[in-house]
C-alpha positions as a printed Julia matrix, in Angstrom:
159×3 Matrix{Float64}:
 -16.81  -106.56  -110.5
 -17.29  -103.47  -108.36
 -20.38  -103.43  -106.15
 -22.36  -100.25  -105.57
 -25.49  -100.04  -103.45
 -27.86   -97.23  -102.57
 -29.83   -97.6    -99.35
 -32.6    -95.04   -99.11
 -35.64   -94.31   -97.05
 -38.85   -94.17   -99.06
 -39.89   -95.23  -102.53
 -40.02   -93.4   -105.84
 -43.71   -92.77  -106.4
 -43.88   -90.64  -109.54
 -43.17   -92.36  -112.84
 -40.8    -89.62  -114.06
 -38.48   -90.21  -111.08
 -38.7    -93.97  -111.61
 -37.91   -93.61  -115.32
 -34.93   -91.33  -114.71
 -33.52   -93.61  -112.01
 -34.08   -96.73  -114.13
 -32.13   -95.14  -116.99
 -29.06   -94.59  -114.77
 -29.48   -98.0   -113.16
 -29.31   -99.52  -116.67
 -26.26   -97.42  -117.6
 -24.47   -98.39  -114.39
 -24.77  -102.1   -115.19
 -21.82  -101.71  -117.56
 -19.57  -100.48  -114.75
 -20.65  -102.27  -111.59
 -23.02  -104.61  -109.88
 -25.65  -102.11  -108.77
 -28.3   -102.58  -106.09
 -31.06  -100.37  -104.73
 -32.46  -101.01  -101.27
 -35.62   -99.0   -100.5
 -36.67   -98.96   -96.85
 -39.94   -97.75   -95.39
 -40.05   -94.28   -93.88
 -41.44   -94.22   -90.36
 -44.73   -92.34   -90.43
 -44.92   -89.32   -88.18
 -47.84   -87.17   -87.06
 -48.48   -83.8    -88.77
 -46.46   -81.82   -86.2
 -44.06   -84.34   -84.62
 -42.18   -83.64   -81.43
 -38.4    -83.89   -81.33
 -38.78   -87.12   -79.35
 -41.02   -88.62   -82.08
 -38.57   -87.55   -84.8
 -35.62   -89.06   -82.94
 -37.52   -92.32   -82.39
 -38.32   -92.47   -86.13
 -34.71   -91.75   -87.1
 -33.47   -94.44   -84.71
 -35.89   -97.0    -86.18
 -34.78   -96.08   -89.7
 -31.15   -96.29   -88.57
 -31.71   -99.82   -87.32
 -33.16  -100.79   -90.72
 -30.29   -99.08   -92.59
 -27.5   -100.54   -90.46
 -28.92  -104.05   -90.79
 -28.37  -103.81   -94.57
 -24.67  -102.95   -94.27
 -22.22  -105.84   -94.29
 -18.75  -106.03   -92.75
 -16.26  -104.84   -95.32
 -18.68  -102.41   -96.97
 -17.5    -98.82   -97.4
 -20.3    -96.43   -96.41
 -21.01   -92.94   -97.73
 -23.71   -91.0    -95.88
 -25.29   -88.12   -97.76
 -25.69   -85.4    -95.16
 -25.54   -81.62   -95.01
 -22.45   -81.59   -92.78
 -20.55   -83.78   -95.22
 -17.72   -82.72   -97.49
 -18.48   -81.37  -100.94
 -16.61   -82.77  -103.96
 -16.2    -81.93  -107.59
 -17.29   -84.57  -110.1
 -13.62   -85.48  -110.65
 -13.0    -85.89  -106.91
 -16.18   -87.94  -106.62
 -14.99   -90.14  -109.49
 -11.67   -90.81  -107.76
 -13.51   -91.58  -104.52
 -15.92   -94.11  -106.07
 -13.1    -95.89  -107.89
 -10.98   -96.08  -104.74
 -13.8    -97.0   -102.35
 -15.5    -99.51  -104.67
 -12.29  -101.49  -105.06
 -12.71  -103.02  -101.58
 -14.0   -106.54  -100.98
 -17.44  -105.32   -99.92
 -19.79  -102.9   -101.58
 -19.63   -99.13  -101.8
 -22.86   -98.19  -100.02
 -24.49   -94.77  -100.33
 -27.16   -93.82   -97.8
 -29.94   -91.31   -98.32
 -31.95   -90.67   -95.17
 -35.56   -89.61   -94.78
 -37.07   -86.14   -94.93
 -36.2    -85.79   -91.23
 -32.55   -86.56   -91.88
 -30.38   -89.37   -90.64
 -29.64   -90.7    -87.15
 -26.24   -90.13   -85.59
 -25.65   -93.91   -85.52
 -25.73   -94.03   -89.34
 -23.43   -91.01   -89.67
 -21.06   -92.59   -87.15
 -20.94   -95.8    -89.24
 -20.15   -93.85   -92.41
 -16.59   -93.93   -93.71
 -17.33   -90.76   -95.68
 -19.87   -88.01   -95.12
 -20.79   -86.36   -98.42
 -22.76   -83.22   -99.17
 -23.95   -82.51  -102.7
 -24.92   -78.95  -101.79
 -25.81   -76.62   -98.96
 -29.3    -76.63  -100.46
 -32.04   -79.09   -99.63
 -33.36   -81.36  -102.39
 -36.38   -83.67  -102.41
 -35.17   -87.16  -101.53
 -36.61   -88.58  -104.73
 -34.61   -86.08  -106.77
 -31.49   -86.77  -104.73
 -31.68   -90.44  -105.61
 -31.66   -89.58  -109.33
 -28.86   -87.03  -108.87
 -26.79   -89.59  -106.95
 -27.29   -92.3   -109.59
 -26.32   -89.82  -112.32
 -23.19   -88.74  -110.45
 -22.13   -92.35  -109.84
 -22.54   -92.98  -113.57
 -20.64   -89.76  -114.36
 -17.9    -90.83  -111.96
 -17.4    -94.13  -113.75
 -17.35   -92.42  -117.15
 -14.74   -89.93  -115.91
 -12.56   -92.77  -114.62
 -12.69   -94.42  -118.06
 -12.16   -91.15  -119.92
 -15.46   -91.44  -121.79
 -17.17   -88.53  -123.54
 -20.17   -88.25  -121.17
 -18.46   -85.82  -118.77
 -18.08   -82.39  -120.33
């Protein structure tokens, strides 16, 4: 069975985000072995310096990279990534999740993602030139993964 994993910084706090994500997590169980790995965001002062931000991103990167196994295919969600249509995304998840390891999606913190994580990524993906709350992005990503699987199986969901 295909393995898909989302590694993200932070936790879903509001119940409406949790409920939406749980719904897609349940739907995905019919297509893949799905795993969510929530990591703690490094706390920063109110007005952090660039040095403090970089130190936080590097600590988060260490936590993220320790959760990636050899053989995993890694997709980093970042602004400089490539945009895809839902059909292109579907083809990508089918292709990339057919490897021996897992297809791992990474959502960084509100400060972004360290270069080390982007360098480890096999694919850099951008959902938009706009900025979304990280909690919303997790739900959008889960929905698009579900949509991608339904497209690949020619199901009615994608219209």
